[in-house]
Short mmCIF file of C-alpha atoms in Angstrom, two decimals:
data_model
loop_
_atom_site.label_atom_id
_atom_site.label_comp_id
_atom_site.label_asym_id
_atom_site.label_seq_id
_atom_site.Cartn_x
_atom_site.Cartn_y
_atom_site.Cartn_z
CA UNK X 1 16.42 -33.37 25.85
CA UNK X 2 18.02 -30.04 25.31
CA UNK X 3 17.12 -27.76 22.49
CA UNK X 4 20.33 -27.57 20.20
CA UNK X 5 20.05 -23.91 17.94
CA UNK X 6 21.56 -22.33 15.07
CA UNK X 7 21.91 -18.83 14.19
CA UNK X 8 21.97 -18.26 10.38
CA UNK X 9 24.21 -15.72 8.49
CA UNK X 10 23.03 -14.21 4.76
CA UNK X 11 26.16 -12.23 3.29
CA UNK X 12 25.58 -10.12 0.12
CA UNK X 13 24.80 -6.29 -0.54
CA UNK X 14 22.29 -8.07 -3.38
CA UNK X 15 19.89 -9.39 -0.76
CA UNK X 16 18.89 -5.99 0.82
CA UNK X 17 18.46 -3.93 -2.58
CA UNK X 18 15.21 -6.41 -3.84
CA UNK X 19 17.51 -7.32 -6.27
CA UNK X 20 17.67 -11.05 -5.20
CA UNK X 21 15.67 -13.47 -3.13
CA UNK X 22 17.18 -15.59 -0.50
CA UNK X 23 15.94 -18.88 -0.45
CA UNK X 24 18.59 -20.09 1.83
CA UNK X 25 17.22 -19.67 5.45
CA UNK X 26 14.30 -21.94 4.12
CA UNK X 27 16.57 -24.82 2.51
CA UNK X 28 18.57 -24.37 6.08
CA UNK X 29 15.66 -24.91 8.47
CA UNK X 30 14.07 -27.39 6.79
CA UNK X 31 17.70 -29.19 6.45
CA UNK X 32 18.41 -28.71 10.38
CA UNK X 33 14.80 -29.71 11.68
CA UNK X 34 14.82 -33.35 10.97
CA UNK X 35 18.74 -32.98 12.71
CA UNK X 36 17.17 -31.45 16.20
CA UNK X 37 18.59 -28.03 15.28
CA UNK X 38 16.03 -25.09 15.73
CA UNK X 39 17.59 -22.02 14.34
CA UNK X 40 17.08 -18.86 17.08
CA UNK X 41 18.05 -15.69 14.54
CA UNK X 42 18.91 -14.65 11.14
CA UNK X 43 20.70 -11.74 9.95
CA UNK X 44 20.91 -10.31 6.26
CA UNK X 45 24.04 -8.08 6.27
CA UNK X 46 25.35 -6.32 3.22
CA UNK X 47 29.53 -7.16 2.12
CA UNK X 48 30.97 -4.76 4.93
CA UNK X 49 33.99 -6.79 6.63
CA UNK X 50 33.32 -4.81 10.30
CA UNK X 51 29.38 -5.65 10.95
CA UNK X 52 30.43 -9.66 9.23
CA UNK X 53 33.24 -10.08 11.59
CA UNK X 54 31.47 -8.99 14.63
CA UNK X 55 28.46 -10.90 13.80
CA UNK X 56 29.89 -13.67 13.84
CA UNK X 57 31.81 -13.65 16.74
CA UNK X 58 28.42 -13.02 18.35
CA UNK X 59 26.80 -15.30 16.78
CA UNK X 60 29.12 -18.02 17.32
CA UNK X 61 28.97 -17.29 21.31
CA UNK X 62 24.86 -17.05 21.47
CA UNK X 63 24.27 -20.01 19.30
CA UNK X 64 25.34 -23.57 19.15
CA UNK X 65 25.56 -23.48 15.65
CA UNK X 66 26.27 -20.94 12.94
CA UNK X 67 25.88 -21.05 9.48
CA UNK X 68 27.16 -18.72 6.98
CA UNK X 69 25.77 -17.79 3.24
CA UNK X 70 27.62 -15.95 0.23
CA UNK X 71 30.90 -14.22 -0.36
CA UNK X 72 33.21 -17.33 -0.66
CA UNK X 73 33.52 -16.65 -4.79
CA UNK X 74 36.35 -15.53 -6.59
CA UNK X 75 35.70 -11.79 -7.02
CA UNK X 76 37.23 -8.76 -4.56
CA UNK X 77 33.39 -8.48 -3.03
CA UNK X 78 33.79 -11.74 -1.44
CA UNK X 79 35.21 -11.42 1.68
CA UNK X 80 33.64 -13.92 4.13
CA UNK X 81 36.78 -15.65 4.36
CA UNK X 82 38.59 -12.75 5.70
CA UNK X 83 35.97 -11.95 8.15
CA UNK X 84 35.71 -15.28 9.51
CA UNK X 85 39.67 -15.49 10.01
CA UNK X 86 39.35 -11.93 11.78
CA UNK X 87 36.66 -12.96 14.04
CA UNK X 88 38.46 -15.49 15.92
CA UNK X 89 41.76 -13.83 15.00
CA UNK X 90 42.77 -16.62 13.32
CA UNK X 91 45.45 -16.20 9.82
CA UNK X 92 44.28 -17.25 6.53
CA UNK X 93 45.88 -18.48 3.65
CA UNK X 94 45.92 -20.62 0.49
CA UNK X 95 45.70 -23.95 1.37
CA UNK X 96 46.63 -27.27 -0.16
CA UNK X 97 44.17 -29.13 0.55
CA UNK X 98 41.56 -26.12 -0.81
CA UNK X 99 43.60 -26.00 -4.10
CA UNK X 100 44.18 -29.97 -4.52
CA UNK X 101 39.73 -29.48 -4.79
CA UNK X 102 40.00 -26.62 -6.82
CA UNK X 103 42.48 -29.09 -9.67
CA UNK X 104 40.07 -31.60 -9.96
CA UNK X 105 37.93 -29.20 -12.02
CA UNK X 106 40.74 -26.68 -13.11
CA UNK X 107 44.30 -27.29 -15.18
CA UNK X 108 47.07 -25.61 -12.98
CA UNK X 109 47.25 -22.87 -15.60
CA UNK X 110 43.49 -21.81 -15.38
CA UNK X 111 43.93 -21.30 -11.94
CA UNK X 112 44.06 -17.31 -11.37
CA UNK X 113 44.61 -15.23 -8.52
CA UNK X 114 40.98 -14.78 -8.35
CA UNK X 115 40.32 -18.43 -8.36
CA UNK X 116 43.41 -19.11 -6.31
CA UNK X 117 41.17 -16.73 -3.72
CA UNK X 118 38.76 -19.35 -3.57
CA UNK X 119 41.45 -21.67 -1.83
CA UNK X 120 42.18 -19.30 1.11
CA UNK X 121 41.10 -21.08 4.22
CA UNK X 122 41.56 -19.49 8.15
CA UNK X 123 43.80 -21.88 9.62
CA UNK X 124 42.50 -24.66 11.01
CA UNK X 125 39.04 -24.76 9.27
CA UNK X 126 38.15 -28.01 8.01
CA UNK X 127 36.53 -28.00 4.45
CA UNK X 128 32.94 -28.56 2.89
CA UNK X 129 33.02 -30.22 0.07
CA UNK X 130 31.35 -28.78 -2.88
CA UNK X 131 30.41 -31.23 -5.46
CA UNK X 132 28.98 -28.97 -7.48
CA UNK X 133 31.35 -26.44 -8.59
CA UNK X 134 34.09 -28.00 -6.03
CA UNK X 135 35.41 -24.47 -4.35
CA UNK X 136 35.20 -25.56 -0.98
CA UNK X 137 33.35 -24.21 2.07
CA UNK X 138 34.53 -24.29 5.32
CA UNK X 139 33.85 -25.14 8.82
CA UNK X 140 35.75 -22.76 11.41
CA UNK X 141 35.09 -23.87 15.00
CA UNK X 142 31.30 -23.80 15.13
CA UNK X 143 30.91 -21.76 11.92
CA UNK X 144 29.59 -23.30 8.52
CA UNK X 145 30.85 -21.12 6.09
CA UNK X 146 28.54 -22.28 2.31
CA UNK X 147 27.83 -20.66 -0.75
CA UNK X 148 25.57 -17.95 -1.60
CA UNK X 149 24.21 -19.82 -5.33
CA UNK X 150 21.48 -22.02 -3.85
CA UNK X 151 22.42 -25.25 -5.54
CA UNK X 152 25.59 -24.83 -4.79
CA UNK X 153 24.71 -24.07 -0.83
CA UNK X 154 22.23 -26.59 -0.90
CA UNK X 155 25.03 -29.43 -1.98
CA UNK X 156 27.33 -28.37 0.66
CA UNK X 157 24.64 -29.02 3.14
CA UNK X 158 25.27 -32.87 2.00
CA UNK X 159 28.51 -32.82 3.99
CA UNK X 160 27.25 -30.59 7.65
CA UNK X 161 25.06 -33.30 9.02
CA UNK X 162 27.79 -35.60 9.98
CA UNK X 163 29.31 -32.62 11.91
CA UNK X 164 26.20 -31.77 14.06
CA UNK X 165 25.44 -33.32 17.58
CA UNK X 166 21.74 -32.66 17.02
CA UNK X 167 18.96 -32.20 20.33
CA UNK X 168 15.08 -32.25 20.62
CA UNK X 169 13.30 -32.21 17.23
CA UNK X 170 10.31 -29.96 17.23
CA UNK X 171 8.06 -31.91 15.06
CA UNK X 172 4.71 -29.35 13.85
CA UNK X 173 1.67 -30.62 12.82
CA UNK X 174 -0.71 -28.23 10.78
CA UNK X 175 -4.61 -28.07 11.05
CA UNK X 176 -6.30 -26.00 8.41
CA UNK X 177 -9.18 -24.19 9.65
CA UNK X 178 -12.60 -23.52 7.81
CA UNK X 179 -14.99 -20.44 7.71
CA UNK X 180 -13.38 -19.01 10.88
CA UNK X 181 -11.72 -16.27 11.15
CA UNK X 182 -8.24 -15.23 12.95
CA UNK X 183 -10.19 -13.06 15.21
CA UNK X 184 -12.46 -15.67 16.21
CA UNK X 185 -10.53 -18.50 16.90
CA UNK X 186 -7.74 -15.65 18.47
CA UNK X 187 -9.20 -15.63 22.27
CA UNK X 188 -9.62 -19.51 22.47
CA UNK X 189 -6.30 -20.06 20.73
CA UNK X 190 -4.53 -18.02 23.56
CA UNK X 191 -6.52 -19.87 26.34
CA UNK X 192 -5.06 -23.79 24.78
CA UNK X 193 -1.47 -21.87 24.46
CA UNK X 194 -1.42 -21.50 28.30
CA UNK X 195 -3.33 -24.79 28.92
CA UNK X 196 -0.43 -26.32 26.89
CA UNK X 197 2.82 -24.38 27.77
CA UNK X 198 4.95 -26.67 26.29
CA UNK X 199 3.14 -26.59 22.36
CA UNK X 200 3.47 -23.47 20.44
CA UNK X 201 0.16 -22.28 18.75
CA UNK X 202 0.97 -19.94 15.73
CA UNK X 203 -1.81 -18.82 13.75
CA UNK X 204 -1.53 -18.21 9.64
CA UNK X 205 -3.74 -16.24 7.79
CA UNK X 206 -3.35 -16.55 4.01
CA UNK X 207 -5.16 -14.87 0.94
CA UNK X 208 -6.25 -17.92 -1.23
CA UNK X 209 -5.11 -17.71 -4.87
CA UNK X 210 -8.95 -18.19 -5.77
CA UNK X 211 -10.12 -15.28 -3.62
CA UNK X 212 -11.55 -14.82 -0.07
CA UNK X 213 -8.72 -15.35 3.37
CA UNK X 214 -7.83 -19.04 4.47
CA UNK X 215 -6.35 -19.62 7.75
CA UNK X 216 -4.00 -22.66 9.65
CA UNK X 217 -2.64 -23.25 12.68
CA UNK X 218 0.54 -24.78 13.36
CA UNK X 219 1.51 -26.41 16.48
CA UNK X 220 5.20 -27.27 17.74
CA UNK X 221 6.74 -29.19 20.29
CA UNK X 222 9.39 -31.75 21.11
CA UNK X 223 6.60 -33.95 22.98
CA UNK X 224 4.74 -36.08 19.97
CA UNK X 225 1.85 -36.89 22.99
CA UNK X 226 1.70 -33.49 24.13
CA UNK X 227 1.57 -32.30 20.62
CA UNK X 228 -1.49 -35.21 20.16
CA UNK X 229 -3.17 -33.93 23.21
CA UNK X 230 -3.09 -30.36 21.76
CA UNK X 231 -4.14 -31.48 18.17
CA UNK X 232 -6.94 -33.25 19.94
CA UNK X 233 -7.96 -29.80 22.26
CA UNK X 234 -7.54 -27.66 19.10
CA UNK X 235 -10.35 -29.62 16.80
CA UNK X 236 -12.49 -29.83 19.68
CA UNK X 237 -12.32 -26.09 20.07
CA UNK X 238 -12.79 -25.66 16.35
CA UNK X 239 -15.72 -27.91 16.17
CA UNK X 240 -17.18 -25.84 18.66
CA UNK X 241 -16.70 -22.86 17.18
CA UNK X 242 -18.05 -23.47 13.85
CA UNK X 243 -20.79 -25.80 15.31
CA UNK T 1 24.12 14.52 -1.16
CA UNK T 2 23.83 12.04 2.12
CA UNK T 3 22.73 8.58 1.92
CA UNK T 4 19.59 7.52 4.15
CA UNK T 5 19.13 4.13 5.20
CA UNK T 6 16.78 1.80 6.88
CA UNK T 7 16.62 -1.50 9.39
CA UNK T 8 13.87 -3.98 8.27
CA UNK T 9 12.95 -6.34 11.05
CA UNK T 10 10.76 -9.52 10.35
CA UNK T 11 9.38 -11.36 12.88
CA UNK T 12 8.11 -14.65 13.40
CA UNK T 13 8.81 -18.13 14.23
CA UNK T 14 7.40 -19.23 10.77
CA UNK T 15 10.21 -17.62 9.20
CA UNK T 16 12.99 -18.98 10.44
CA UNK T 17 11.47 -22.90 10.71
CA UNK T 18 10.95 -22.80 6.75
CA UNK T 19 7.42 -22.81 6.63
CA UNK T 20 6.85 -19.77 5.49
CA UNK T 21 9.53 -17.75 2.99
CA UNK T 22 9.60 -13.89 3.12
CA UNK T 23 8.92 -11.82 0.13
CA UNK T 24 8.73 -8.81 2.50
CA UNK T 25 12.29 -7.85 2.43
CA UNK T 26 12.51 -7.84 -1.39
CA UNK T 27 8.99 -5.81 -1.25
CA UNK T 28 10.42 -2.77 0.86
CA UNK T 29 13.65 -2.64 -0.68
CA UNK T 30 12.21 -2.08 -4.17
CA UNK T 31 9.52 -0.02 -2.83
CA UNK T 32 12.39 2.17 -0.72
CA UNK T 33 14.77 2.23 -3.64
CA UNK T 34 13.69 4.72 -5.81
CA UNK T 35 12.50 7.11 -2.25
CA UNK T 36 16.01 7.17 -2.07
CA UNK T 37 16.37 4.72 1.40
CA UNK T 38 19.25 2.27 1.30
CA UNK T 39 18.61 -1.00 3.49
CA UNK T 40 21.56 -1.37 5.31
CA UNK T 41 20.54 -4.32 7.61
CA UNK T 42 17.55 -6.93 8.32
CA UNK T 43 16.91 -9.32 11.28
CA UNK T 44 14.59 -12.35 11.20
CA UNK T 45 13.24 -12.68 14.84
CA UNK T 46 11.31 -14.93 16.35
CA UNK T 47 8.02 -14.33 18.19
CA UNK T 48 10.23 -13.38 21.13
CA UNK T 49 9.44 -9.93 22.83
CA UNK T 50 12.91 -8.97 24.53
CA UNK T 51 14.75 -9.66 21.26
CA UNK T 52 12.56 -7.73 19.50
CA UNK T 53 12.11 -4.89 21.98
CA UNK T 54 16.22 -5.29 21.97
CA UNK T 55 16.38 -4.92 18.29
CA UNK T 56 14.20 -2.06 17.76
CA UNK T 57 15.56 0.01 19.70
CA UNK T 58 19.20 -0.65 18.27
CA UNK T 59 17.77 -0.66 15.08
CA UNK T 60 16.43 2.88 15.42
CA UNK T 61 19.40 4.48 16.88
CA UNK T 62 21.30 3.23 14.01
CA UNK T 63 19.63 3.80 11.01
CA UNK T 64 17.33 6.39 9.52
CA UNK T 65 14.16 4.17 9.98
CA UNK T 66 12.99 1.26 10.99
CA UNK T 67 10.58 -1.24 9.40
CA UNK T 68 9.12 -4.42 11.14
CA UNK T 69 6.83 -6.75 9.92
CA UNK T 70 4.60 -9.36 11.56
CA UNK T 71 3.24 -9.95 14.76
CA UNK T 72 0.38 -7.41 15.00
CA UNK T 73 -2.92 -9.42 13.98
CA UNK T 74 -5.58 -10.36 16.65
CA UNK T 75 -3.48 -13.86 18.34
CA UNK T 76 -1.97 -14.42 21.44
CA UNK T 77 1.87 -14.74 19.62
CA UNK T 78 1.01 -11.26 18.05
CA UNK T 79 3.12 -9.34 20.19
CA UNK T 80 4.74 -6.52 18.27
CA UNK T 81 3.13 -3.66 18.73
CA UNK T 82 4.10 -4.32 22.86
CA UNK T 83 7.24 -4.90 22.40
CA UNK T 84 7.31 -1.50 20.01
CA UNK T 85 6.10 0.73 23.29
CA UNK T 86 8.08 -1.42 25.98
CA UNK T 87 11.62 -0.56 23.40
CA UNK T 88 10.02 3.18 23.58
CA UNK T 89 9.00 2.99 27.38
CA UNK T 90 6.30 4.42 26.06
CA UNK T 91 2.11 3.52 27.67
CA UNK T 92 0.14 1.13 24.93
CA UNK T 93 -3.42 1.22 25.12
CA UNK T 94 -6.75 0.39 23.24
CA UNK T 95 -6.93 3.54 20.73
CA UNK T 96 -10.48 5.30 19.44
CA UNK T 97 -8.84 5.99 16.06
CA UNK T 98 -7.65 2.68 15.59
CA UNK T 99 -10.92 1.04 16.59
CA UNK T 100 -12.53 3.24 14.45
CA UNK T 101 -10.56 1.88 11.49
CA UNK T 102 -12.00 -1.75 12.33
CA UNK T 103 -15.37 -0.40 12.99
CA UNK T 104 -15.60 0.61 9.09
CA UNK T 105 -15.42 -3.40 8.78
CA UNK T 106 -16.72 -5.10 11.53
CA UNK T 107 -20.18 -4.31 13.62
CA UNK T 108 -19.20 -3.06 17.36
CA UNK T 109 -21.07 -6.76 18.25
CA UNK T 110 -18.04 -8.59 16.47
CA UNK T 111 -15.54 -6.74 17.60
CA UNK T 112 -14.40 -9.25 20.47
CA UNK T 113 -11.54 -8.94 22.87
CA UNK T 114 -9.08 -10.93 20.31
CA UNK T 115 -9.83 -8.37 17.55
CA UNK T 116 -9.68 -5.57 19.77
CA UNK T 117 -5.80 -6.35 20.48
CA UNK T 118 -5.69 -4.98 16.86
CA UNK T 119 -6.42 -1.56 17.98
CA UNK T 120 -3.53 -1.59 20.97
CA UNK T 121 -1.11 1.07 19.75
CA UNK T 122 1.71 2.73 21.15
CA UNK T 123 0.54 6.11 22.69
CA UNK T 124 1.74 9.10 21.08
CA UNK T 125 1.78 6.72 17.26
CA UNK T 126 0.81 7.44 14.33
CA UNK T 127 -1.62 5.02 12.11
CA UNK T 128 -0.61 3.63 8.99
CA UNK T 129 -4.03 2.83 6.82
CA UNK T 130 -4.46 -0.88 6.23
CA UNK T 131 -7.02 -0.47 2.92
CA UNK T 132 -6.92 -5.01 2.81
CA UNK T 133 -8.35 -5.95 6.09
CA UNK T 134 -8.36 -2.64 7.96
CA UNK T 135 -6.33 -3.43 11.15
CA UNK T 136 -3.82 -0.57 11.11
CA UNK T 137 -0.30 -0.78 10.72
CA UNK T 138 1.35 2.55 13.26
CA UNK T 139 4.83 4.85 13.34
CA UNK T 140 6.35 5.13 16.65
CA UNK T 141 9.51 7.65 16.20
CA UNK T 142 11.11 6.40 13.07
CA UNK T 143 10.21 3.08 13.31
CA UNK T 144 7.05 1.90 10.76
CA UNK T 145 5.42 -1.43 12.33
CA UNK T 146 3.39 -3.27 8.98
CA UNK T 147 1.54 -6.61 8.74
CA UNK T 148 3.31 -10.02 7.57
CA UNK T 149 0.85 -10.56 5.24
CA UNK T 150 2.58 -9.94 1.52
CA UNK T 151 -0.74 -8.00 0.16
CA UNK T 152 -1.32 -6.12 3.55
CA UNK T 153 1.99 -5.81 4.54
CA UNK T 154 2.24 -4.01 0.57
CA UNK T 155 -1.03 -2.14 1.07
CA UNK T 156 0.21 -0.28 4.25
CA UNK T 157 3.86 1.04 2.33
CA UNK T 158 1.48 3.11 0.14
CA UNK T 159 0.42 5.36 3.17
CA UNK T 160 4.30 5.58 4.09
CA UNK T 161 5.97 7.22 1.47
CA UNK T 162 4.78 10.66 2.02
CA UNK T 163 6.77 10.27 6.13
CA UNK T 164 10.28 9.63 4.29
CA UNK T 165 12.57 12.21 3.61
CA UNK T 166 14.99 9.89 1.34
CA UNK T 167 18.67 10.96 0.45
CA UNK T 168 20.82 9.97 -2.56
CA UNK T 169 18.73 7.26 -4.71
CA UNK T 170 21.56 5.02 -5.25
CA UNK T 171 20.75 3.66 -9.15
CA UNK T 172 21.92 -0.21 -10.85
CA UNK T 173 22.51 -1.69 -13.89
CA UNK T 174 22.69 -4.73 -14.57
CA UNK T 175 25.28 -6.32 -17.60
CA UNK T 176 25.03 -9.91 -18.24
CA UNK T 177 28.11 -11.46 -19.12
CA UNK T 178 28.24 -14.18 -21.97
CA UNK T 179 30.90 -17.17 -21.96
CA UNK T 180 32.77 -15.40 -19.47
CA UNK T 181 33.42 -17.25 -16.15
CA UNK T 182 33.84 -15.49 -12.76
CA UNK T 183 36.63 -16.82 -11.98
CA UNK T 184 37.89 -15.11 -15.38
CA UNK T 185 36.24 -11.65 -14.33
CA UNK T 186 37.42 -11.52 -10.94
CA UNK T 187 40.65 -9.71 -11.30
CA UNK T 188 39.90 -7.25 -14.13
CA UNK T 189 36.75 -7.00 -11.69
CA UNK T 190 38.80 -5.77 -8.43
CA UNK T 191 40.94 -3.53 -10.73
CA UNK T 192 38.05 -1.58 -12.46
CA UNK T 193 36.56 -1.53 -8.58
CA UNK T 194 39.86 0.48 -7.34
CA UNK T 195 39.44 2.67 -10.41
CA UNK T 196 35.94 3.70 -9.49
CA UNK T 197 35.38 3.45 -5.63
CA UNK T 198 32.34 5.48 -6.06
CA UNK T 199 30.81 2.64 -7.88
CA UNK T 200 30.33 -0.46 -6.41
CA UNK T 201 30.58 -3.79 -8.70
CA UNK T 202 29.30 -6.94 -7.93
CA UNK T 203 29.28 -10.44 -9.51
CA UNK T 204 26.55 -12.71 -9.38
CA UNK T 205 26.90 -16.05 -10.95
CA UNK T 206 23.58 -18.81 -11.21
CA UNK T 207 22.50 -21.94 -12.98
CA UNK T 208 20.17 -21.19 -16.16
CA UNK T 209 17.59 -23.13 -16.22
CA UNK T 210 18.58 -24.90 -19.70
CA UNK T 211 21.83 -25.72 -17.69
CA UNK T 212 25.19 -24.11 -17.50
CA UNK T 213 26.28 -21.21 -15.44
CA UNK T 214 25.44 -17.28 -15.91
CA UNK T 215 26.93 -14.48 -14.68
CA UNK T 216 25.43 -11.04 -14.25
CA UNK T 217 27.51 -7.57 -13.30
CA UNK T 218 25.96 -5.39 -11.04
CA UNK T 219 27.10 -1.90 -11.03
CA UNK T 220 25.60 0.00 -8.05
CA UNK T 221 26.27 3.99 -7.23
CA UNK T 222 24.35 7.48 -7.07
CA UNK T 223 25.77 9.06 -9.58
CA UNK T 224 24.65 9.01 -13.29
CA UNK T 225 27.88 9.97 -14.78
CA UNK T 226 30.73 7.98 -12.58
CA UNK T 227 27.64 5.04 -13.73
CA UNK T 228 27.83 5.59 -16.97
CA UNK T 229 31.90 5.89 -16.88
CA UNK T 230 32.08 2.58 -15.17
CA UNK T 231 29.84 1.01 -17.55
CA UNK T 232 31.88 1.86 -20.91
CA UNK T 233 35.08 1.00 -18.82
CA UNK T 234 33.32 -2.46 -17.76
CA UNK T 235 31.85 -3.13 -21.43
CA UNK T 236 35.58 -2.66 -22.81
CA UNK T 237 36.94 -4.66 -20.16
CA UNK T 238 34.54 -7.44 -20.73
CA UNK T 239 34.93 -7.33 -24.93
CA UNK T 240 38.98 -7.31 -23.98
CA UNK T 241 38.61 -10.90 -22.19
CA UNK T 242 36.23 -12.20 -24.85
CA UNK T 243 38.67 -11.35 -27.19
#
């Protein structure tokens, strides 16, 4: 079964100054795993239309997915829209169907130019529903253009599944490990990596809230008895080890 | 006075399967900020050495400097610090210096061959001092390469500020907005935007945590007084709409 991937897209000059925290690649991967979608790259790119446009042209070539974050609100900064439209070279304008979404929430005559910009769609997307604040996302060929506001991103998700021909799920399983440390279970770890080429073995070290390092490993692969067989190698190397 | 800006690279496959979240990025931004380094791009690789190799050397043609984190601890997946010297074409070899630095921690018997890999560094590097677990962190050219660890990878930025000549500190602040929607903002937003294109304005709405919406303003630019200028013409704007 073929590996199906995604490359992921996070839009806003707010994400590179510290100033906020994206929580959206994690509510993404965790969305597509279950789906058979493993996603290959992310980018964080600040609100400039040239490096957006391009990147997702690329993007939309390398990957068999792509999914999009931020810059669909109704301010002058969000310009997502726009750059999807110009990667494909598509045209973009209000829609109908965008603005009969945006009326179930607005009266006619609270509807703005700058919330009317929230109804501009490249031609030929199909629309995302939004149930939470009900501007729509969009989905332009293989793009999934969402939200930036988390809830709001994470509600739209509700309405991409349906759209995805998923492949292989990578299913991880993840073994804690006691009172060794990374550098002595490194050499064994890269000796069951090549006896198992088809698991990934990723090693974790972690500073414990209470004090003192704690370590797991996580193993991946599409093969739930090769993934038992390397569970199964992996304690009996540990047990050794600490024994 | 010129702006100088950086490309932060995280790696690993952790990352992008939503095991593990990043706090890095937020970390070197604020930490960059007031050194006067913009971050003008970041990547989220995984453990994959010819994207990585790929991306490094983009990254440090096209900004300033580079930053990477992840992939240099004593494991068969940590491959960064190869992929740093195969992007440079440079040799990469065990280094005294660096073994040195893990010889103030471990005794010479527990140094084994999977905690030696932490004292591979590109020739011709310089070491960045790891005061958590000691493993060093090293700058090839302008590209820093620091742990993935949160409290390590933080450790190492303190023995990096003194390498960075930083340009124009670009300076925010932040206006909340009461019982004003975005959609209401937008305009008068894009207007006061054309009348100050040194300062850049952004909108962020979110969901209090008592419920409702809030909006913050986010005025961004490196000059005090066009700041300050923007700010009274913002407040006014703001006070006109709330009436």
């Amino acid at each position: 079964m073929k590996l199906v991937t995604a490359g992921v897209l996070l839009i806003g000059d707010e994400l590179l100054t510290g100033r906020t925290q994206d929580t959206n690649l994690g509510d993404i991967a965790r969305y597509l795993g279950p789906l058979g979608v493993q996603i290959g790259e992310a980018r964080i790119l600040p609100d400039d239309a040239k490096a957006i446009s391009e990147t997702v042209r690329d993007f939309s070539d390398k990957f068999d997915y792509v999914f999009t974050t931020g810059g669909i609100g109704p301010t002058h900064d969000d310009i997502t829209a726009d750059c999807i439209a110009d990667a494909f070279g598509l045209g973009i304008s209000e829609r109908q169907d965008a603005l009969d979404e945006l009326l179930t929430r607005y009266e006619l005559s609270d509807l703005n130019a700058a919330r009317r910009r929230m109804a501009r769609i490249p031609d030929g997307a199909g629309l995302i529903k939004n149930p939470v604040s009900l501007a729509p996302g969009f989905q332009t060929k293989n793009v999934f253009t969402l939200a930036g506001v988390p809830q709001i991103m994470r509600a739209m998700l509700d309405d991409i599944g349906h759209r995805i021909e998923g492949g292989a799920e990578v299913m991880q399983r993840t073994i804690p490990v006691e009172s060794i440390g990374e550098g002595d279970i490194g050499g064994p770890l890269g000796e069951l990596a090549e006896q198992h080429p088809d698991v990934s073995f990723g090693s974790y070290p972690f500073f414990k809230d209470e004090g003192g390092y704690g370590l797991r490993i996580v193993i991946r692969g599409i093969d739930e008895s090769e993934l038992e067989v390397a569970e199964t190698s992996l304690k009996a190397t540990l047990e050794n080890l600490t024994g």
